[in-house]
XYZ file of N, CA, C and O in Angstrom:
548
model
N 77.075 24.349 93.263
C 78.465 24.584 93.425
C 78.756 24.691 94.917
O 78.123 25.453 95.625
N 79.722 23.929 95.377
C 80.068 23.923 96.785
C 81.239 24.837 97.034
O 82.207 24.835 96.313
N 81.113 25.650 98.089
C 82.203 26.528 98.487
C 82.946 25.819 99.604
O 82.354 25.333 100.555
N 84.227 25.798 99.476
C 85.002 25.115 100.509
C 84.967 25.924 101.793
O 84.722 27.126 101.790
N 85.214 25.258 102.892
C 85.180 25.913 104.206
C 86.243 26.991 104.310
O 85.996 28.049 104.894
N 87.389 26.780 103.742
C 88.477 27.751 103.829
C 88.104 29.024 103.075
O 88.315 30.134 103.576
N 87.538 28.862 101.904
C 87.128 30.029 101.111
C 86.028 30.797 101.836
O 86.025 32.027 101.863
N 85.117 30.091 102.462
C 84.042 30.728 103.217
C 84.592 31.512 104.398
O 84.164 32.639 104.658
N 85.560 30.929 105.110
C 86.153 31.598 106.264
C 86.920 32.858 105.823
O 86.842 33.891 106.480
N 87.654 32.755 104.740
C 88.408 33.913 104.231
C 87.435 35.036 103.850
O 87.647 36.206 104.165
N 86.347 34.709 103.191
C 85.334 35.692 102.799
C 84.685 36.353 104.009
O 84.444 37.562 104.023
N 84.392 35.542 105.043
C 83.778 36.079 106.252
C 84.726 37.023 106.972
O 84.328 38.098 107.444
N 86.009 36.645 107.075
C 86.993 37.496 107.739
C 87.170 38.801 106.957
O 87.192 39.897 107.539
N 87.285 38.736 105.633
C 87.444 39.940 104.815
C 86.203 40.835 104.898
O 86.319 42.068 104.960
N 85.037 40.247 104.940
C 83.795 41.017 105.080
C 83.725 41.738 106.415
O 83.314 42.899 106.501
N 84.138 41.042 107.477
C 84.146 41.647 108.808
C 85.134 42.795 108.868
O 84.842 43.873 109.419
N 86.326 42.584 108.311
C 87.344 43.647 108.296
C 86.833 44.855 107.501
O 86.992 46.004 107.929
N 86.198 44.613 106.367
C 85.673 45.708 105.544
C 84.598 46.486 106.299
O 84.543 47.722 106.232
N 83.760 45.777 107.044
C 82.713 46.446 107.827
C 83.328 47.309 108.920
O 82.890 48.444 109.154
N 84.350 46.807 109.614
C 85.008 47.595 110.661
C 85.702 48.828 110.085
O 85.664 49.915 110.669
N 86.350 48.657 108.936
C 87.035 49.792 108.304
C 86.016 50.857 107.900
O 86.234 52.060 108.102
N 84.885 50.433 107.350
C 83.850 51.380 106.941
C 83.283 52.118 108.143
O 83.083 53.334 108.111
N 83.028 51.410 109.218
C 82.493 52.051 110.416
C 83.520 52.955 111.081
O 83.193 54.020 111.580
N 84.781 52.514 111.095
C 85.827 53.313 111.730
C 86.081 54.596 110.937
O 86.365 55.648 111.511
N 85.979 54.520 109.605
C 86.213 55.706 108.772
C 85.119 56.738 108.938
O 85.359 57.940 108.847
N 83.899 56.300 109.187
C 82.796 57.252 109.304
C 82.572 57.713 110.740
O 81.816 58.644 110.971
N 83.199 57.042 111.687
C 83.010 57.441 113.083
C 83.779 58.729 113.337
O 84.957 58.853 113.017
N 83.085 59.714 113.892
C 83.734 60.979 114.226
C 83.505 61.275 115.697
O 82.516 60.854 116.284
N 84.400 62.044 116.222
C 84.261 62.430 117.625
C 83.334 63.633 117.705
O 82.995 64.255 116.697
N 82.937 63.986 118.906
C 82.062 65.137 119.091
C 82.755 66.418 118.647
O 82.136 67.315 118.071
N 84.044 66.522 118.880
C 84.804 67.710 118.488
C 84.850 67.847 116.964
O 84.692 68.946 116.421
N 85.065 66.723 116.269
C 85.096 66.762 114.811
C 83.726 67.152 114.254
O 83.626 67.941 113.321
N 82.692 66.595 114.843
C 81.337 66.895 114.391
C 81.015 68.376 114.625
O 80.442 69.038 113.753
N 81.394 68.899 115.777
C 81.148 70.309 116.083
C 81.912 71.206 115.105
O 81.372 72.205 114.619
N 83.148 70.846 114.805
C 83.953 71.621 113.857
C 83.305 71.599 112.468
O 83.257 72.624 111.771
N 82.782 70.442 112.077
C 82.108 70.322 110.786
C 80.858 71.203 110.745
O 80.591 71.886 109.748
N 80.097 71.243 111.831
C 78.881 72.067 111.889
C 79.213 73.556 111.843
O 78.548 74.332 111.156
N 80.260 73.970 112.549
C 80.671 75.377 112.536
C 81.127 75.785 111.139
O 80.771 76.858 110.642
N 81.896 74.914 110.501
C 82.364 75.192 109.135
C 81.183 75.281 108.177
O 81.098 76.177 107.335
N 80.235 74.366 108.292
C 79.059 74.374 107.418
C 78.244 75.638 107.608
O 77.779 76.251 106.637
N 78.081 76.049 108.854
C 77.331 77.268 109.159
C 78.027 78.492 108.563
O 77.378 79.387 108.011
N 79.360 78.537 108.663
C 80.116 79.662 108.111
C 79.995 79.712 106.586
O 79.848 80.790 105.999
N 80.046 78.556 105.926
C 79.896 78.521 104.471
C 78.486 78.932 104.052
O 78.306 79.623 103.047
N 77.477 78.500 104.814
C 76.108 78.912 104.523
C 75.960 80.431 104.619
O 75.300 81.054 103.792
N 76.592 81.009 105.625
C 76.527 82.458 105.804
C 77.267 83.175 104.678
O 76.780 84.173 104.150
N 78.432 82.664 104.298
C 79.229 83.298 103.258
C 78.520 83.279 101.907
O 78.519 84.265 101.173
N 77.907 82.146 101.565
C 77.283 81.992 100.251
C 75.766 82.196 100.281
O 75.084 81.881 99.320
N 75.240 82.726 101.381
C 73.820 83.047 101.527
C 72.935 81.837 101.246
O 72.053 81.873 100.396
N 73.160 80.773 101.971
C 72.385 79.550 101.829
C 71.565 79.314 103.089
O 71.875 79.823 104.157
N 70.522 78.506 102.953
C 69.720 78.148 104.111
C 69.057 79.354 104.749
O 68.429 80.166 104.068
N 69.201 79.496 106.069
C 68.563 80.612 106.767
C 69.225 81.944 106.448
O 68.672 82.994 106.749
N 70.399 81.927 105.837
C 71.105 83.159 105.480
C 70.773 83.622 104.060
O 71.359 84.564 103.558
N 69.838 82.959 103.436
C 69.462 83.313 102.074
C 68.855 84.706 102.053
O 68.097 85.078 102.931
N 69.193 85.468 101.027
C 68.636 86.820 100.891
C 67.227 86.758 100.327
O 66.469 87.696 100.469
N 66.892 85.687 99.644
C 65.572 85.561 99.035
C 64.529 85.224 100.098
O 64.809 84.482 101.037
N 63.333 85.772 99.975
C 62.275 85.443 100.921
C 61.858 83.979 100.805
O 62.135 83.321 99.799
N 61.165 83.502 101.811
C 60.692 82.114 101.812
C 59.808 81.888 100.593
O 58.984 82.716 100.254
N 59.977 80.760 99.929
C 59.152 80.406 98.783
C 59.667 80.936 97.462
O 59.030 80.745 96.434
N 60.800 81.637 97.455
C 61.378 82.185 96.233
C 62.767 81.630 96.035
O 63.515 81.495 96.989
N 63.097 81.318 94.786
C 64.451 80.875 94.500
C 65.336 82.110 94.335
O 64.838 83.223 94.160
N 66.629 81.891 94.378
C 67.568 83.013 94.240
C 67.428 83.722 92.887
O 67.419 84.955 92.844
N 67.308 82.989 91.752
C 67.120 83.699 90.475
C 65.816 84.505 90.415
O 65.785 85.593 89.855
N 64.741 83.963 91.004
C 63.478 84.707 91.031
C 63.642 86.003 91.822
O 63.169 87.058 91.405
N 64.305 85.916 92.947
C 64.508 87.096 93.790
C 65.389 88.125 93.083
O 65.120 89.323 93.123
N 66.428 87.658 92.396
C 67.318 88.566 91.653
C 66.545 89.278 90.543
O 66.689 90.484 90.350
N 65.701 88.535 89.820
C 64.901 89.140 88.756
C 63.954 90.191 89.322
O 63.771 91.262 88.735
N 63.371 89.907 90.473
C 62.475 90.864 91.112
C 63.226 92.136 91.503
O 62.728 93.253 91.315
N 64.437 91.988 92.034
C 65.214 93.160 92.434
C 65.626 94.001 91.217
O 65.580 95.236 91.262
N 66.004 93.355 90.118
C 66.392 94.087 88.902
C 65.190 94.851 88.349
O 65.291 96.013 87.965
N 64.031 94.197 88.328
C 62.811 94.840 87.832
C 62.435 96.023 88.725
O 62.080 97.097 88.234
N 62.523 95.837 90.023
C 62.180 96.910 90.950
C 63.100 98.110 90.769
O 62.651 99.264 90.767
N 64.380 97.864 90.592
C 65.345 98.947 90.398
C 65.055 99.698 89.096
O 65.132 100.928 89.044
N 64.694 98.955 88.042
C 64.381 99.597 86.760
C 63.122 100.465 86.876
O 63.074 101.575 86.331
N 62.115 99.970 87.585
C 60.900 100.769 87.777
C 61.180 101.996 88.633
O 60.630 103.076 88.370
N 62.017 101.860 89.649
C 62.388 103.016 90.470
C 63.091 104.073 89.621
O 62.843 105.270 89.773
N 63.957 103.624 88.719
C 64.680 104.558 87.857
C 63.713 105.245 86.893
O 63.788 106.461 86.678
N 62.784 104.473 86.325
C 61.847 105.028 85.344
C 60.918 106.066 85.974
O 60.660 107.111 85.389
N 60.411 105.766 87.155
C 59.441 106.651 87.793
C 60.050 107.545 88.871
O 59.321 108.157 89.641
N 61.373 107.607 88.924
C 62.097 108.471 89.860
C 61.665 108.225 91.312
O 61.232 109.122 92.015
N 61.807 106.977 91.744
C 61.472 106.596 93.112
C 62.723 106.145 93.842
O 63.722 105.810 93.229
N 62.661 106.103 95.165
C 63.783 105.610 95.964
C 65.021 106.455 95.774
O 64.983 107.679 95.863
N 66.129 105.789 95.485
C 67.387 106.521 95.304
C 67.400 107.321 94.005
O 68.267 108.163 93.813
N 66.465 107.075 93.121
C 66.389 107.798 91.845
C 65.469 109.022 91.934
O 65.256 109.710 90.948
N 64.917 109.289 93.104
C 63.973 110.394 93.260
C 64.672 111.724 93.002
O 65.819 111.929 93.389
N 63.955 112.607 92.363
C 64.482 113.940 92.083
C 64.103 114.827 93.252
O 62.933 114.956 93.599
N 65.098 115.449 93.852
C 64.820 116.329 94.992
C 64.186 117.616 94.472
O 64.503 118.082 93.386
N 63.286 118.222 95.238
C 62.619 119.449 94.787
C 63.599 120.584 94.495
O 63.335 121.421 93.652
N 64.734 120.617 95.168
C 65.708 121.690 94.944
C 66.361 121.571 93.578
O 66.689 122.571 92.946
N 66.543 120.336 93.096
C 67.224 120.153 91.813
C 66.267 120.209 90.637
O 66.692 120.303 89.498
N 64.965 120.132 90.901
C 63.996 120.194 89.819
C 63.845 121.641 89.386
O 63.517 122.511 90.174
N 64.096 121.895 88.110
C 63.988 123.257 87.603
C 62.761 123.359 86.709
O 62.494 122.480 85.898
N 62.038 124.432 86.880
C 60.859 124.683 86.069
C 61.151 125.908 85.234
O 61.471 126.978 85.757
N 61.042 125.737 83.928
C 61.318 126.877 83.058
C 60.007 127.582 82.740
O 59.038 126.959 82.328
N 59.985 128.865 82.949
C 58.818 129.675 82.638
C 59.237 130.679 81.589
O 59.567 131.836 81.892
N 59.249 130.218 80.345
C 59.652 131.090 79.256
C 58.483 131.998 78.908
O 57.358 131.548 78.735
N 58.736 133.277 78.808
C 57.684 134.230 78.504
C 57.528 134.451 77.013
O 56.663 135.189 76.579
N 58.353 133.811 76.188
C 58.319 134.031 74.750
C 57.232 133.218 74.057
O 56.504 132.444 74.657
N 57.148 133.426 72.753
C 56.160 132.731 71.929
C 56.604 131.293 71.696
O 57.763 131.031 71.416
N 55.674 130.363 71.776
C 55.985 128.949 71.583
C 55.839 128.599 70.103
O 54.736 128.320 69.613
N 56.975 128.614 69.394
C 56.942 128.338 67.963
C 56.639 126.873 67.670
O 56.046 126.565 66.626
N 57.012 125.984 68.569
C 56.710 124.569 68.311
C 55.202 124.324 68.374
O 54.644 123.588 67.551
N 54.502 124.954 69.298
C 53.046 124.823 69.369
C 52.396 125.447 68.127
O 51.413 124.914 67.591
N 52.934 126.578 67.672
C 52.411 127.221 66.463
C 52.564 126.288 65.258
O 51.654 126.163 64.445
N 53.724 125.649 65.129
C 53.953 124.744 64.000
C 52.999 123.567 64.017
O 52.469 123.160 62.969
N 52.750 123.016 65.187
C 51.824 121.888 65.290
C 50.411 122.330 64.918
O 49.689 121.656 64.186
N 50.002 123.489 65.393
C 48.674 124.003 65.070
C 48.512 124.291 63.592
O 47.466 124.015 62.992
N 49.553 124.884 62.980
C 49.498 125.192 61.549
C 49.402 123.913 60.721
O 48.638 123.840 59.746
N 50.147 122.896 61.087
C 50.090 121.625 60.356
C 48.719 120.974 60.505
O 48.172 120.421 59.538
N 48.130 121.068 61.690
C 46.795 120.496 61.900
C 45.766 121.234 61.064
O 44.867 120.614 60.455
N 45.834 122.552 61.007
C 44.874 123.332 60.205
C 45.031 123.038 58.720
O 44.041 122.952 57.985
N 46.248 122.885 58.251
C 46.477 122.543 56.846
C 45.833 121.194 56.530
O 45.200 121.024 55.489
N 45.967 120.245 57.444
C 45.337 118.935 57.253
C 43.831 119.032 57.189
O 43.172 118.390 56.354
N 43.225 119.856 58.059
C 41.768 120.032 58.055
C 41.319 120.679 56.753
O 40.312 120.271 56.149
N 42.028 121.686 56.280
C 41.674 122.364 55.022
C 41.766 121.385 53.857
O 40.875 121.343 52.982
N 42.810 120.576 53.802
C 42.948 119.603 52.714
C 41.836 118.557 52.747
O 41.297 118.178 51.706
N 41.478 118.092 53.935
C 40.382 117.120 54.044
C 39.054 117.724 53.610
O 38.263 117.102 52.890
N 38.792 118.945 54.035
C 37.533 119.603 53.642
C 37.490 119.839 52.138
O 36.455 119.609 51.492
N 38.599 120.288 51.558
C 38.653 120.513 50.111
C 38.417 119.215 49.357
O 37.672 119.169 48.376
N 39.025 118.154 49.817
C 38.842 116.856 49.164
C 37.409 116.375 49.265
O 36.855 115.807 48.310
N 36.775 116.614 50.395
C 35.377 116.203 50.560
C 34.466 117.004 49.643
O 33.527 116.465 49.033
N 34.728 118.311 49.498
C 33.892 119.154 48.635
C 34.051 118.744 47.181
O 33.073 118.566 46.449
N 35.301 118.580 46.732
C 35.548 118.197 45.338
C 34.984 116.807 45.068
O 34.355 116.565 44.031
N 35.146 115.900 45.961
C 34.625 114.545 45.767
C 33.110 114.518 45.745
O 32.488 113.771 44.988
N 32.466 115.352 46.542
C 31.007 115.406 46.560
C 30.445 115.990 45.284
O 29.433 115.531 44.766
N 31.058 116.999 44.747
C 30.581 117.611 43.496
C 30.831 116.687 42.314
O 30.018 116.627 41.398
N 31.917 116.009 42.322
C 32.247 115.128 41.194
C 31.265 113.958 41.119
O 30.895 113.528 40.041
N 30.797 113.478 42.222
C 29.873 112.344 42.222
C 28.473 112.714 41.786
O 27.710 111.888 41.307
N 28.069 113.995 41.898
C 26.711 114.398 41.543
C 26.624 114.942 40.124
O 25.594 115.413 39.710
N 27.648 114.868 39.411
C 27.669 115.430 38.063
C 26.728 114.626 37.168
O 26.797 113.407 37.108
N 25.852 115.350 36.445
C 24.919 114.707 35.510
C 25.477 114.910 34.105
O 25.769 116.036 33.702
N 25.613 113.813 33.367
C 26.150 113.973 32.006
C 25.177 114.748 31.109
O 23.972 114.566 31.182
N 25.709 115.624 30.288
C 24.883 116.438 29.380
C 24.651 115.647 28.107
O 25.542 115.015 27.580
N 23.478 115.770 27.623
C 23.163 115.108 26.335
C 23.134 116.180 25.250
O 22.742 117.326 25.469
N 23.439 115.789 24.062
C 23.434 116.718 22.937
C 22.013 116.827 22.380
O 21.319 115.841 22.216
N 21.698 118.011 22.148
C 20.376 118.223 21.550
C 20.457 117.973 20.039
O 21.372 118.383 19.364
N 19.501 117.247 19.506
C 19.543 116.924 18.084
C 18.941 118.113 17.274
O 17.936 118.679 17.644
N 19.550 118.436 16.166
C 19.088 119.569 15.407
C 18.145 119.189 14.316
O 17.964 118.361 13.651
């Protein structure tokens, strides 16, 4: 298929114009480039990206957040950091009365021991029983 010279010239001119428009649209001055860099730096700082990231090197933001949540929960559980109990607020009760809860636990334990021993004695005697035979007359 032969392309006519006129069609070829029109295509070449349109291609050249398109190339100039593309280059002219992307060409920026030093001032525009500097403004773009300042804006990018400000956005990075605002959204904690790049060097402004709160996460340590080698950690993603979700990993770092999970670590902080876990650390806070452990601090709360073991009373560390801001969850620490100050010695002045810690109260120690020294009740001089009888500890009925300890008595109840001890009584229940002794009842269990007595029942186990009774069961062992009855079970041991029952197993050694010799059947009696009738004497013939």
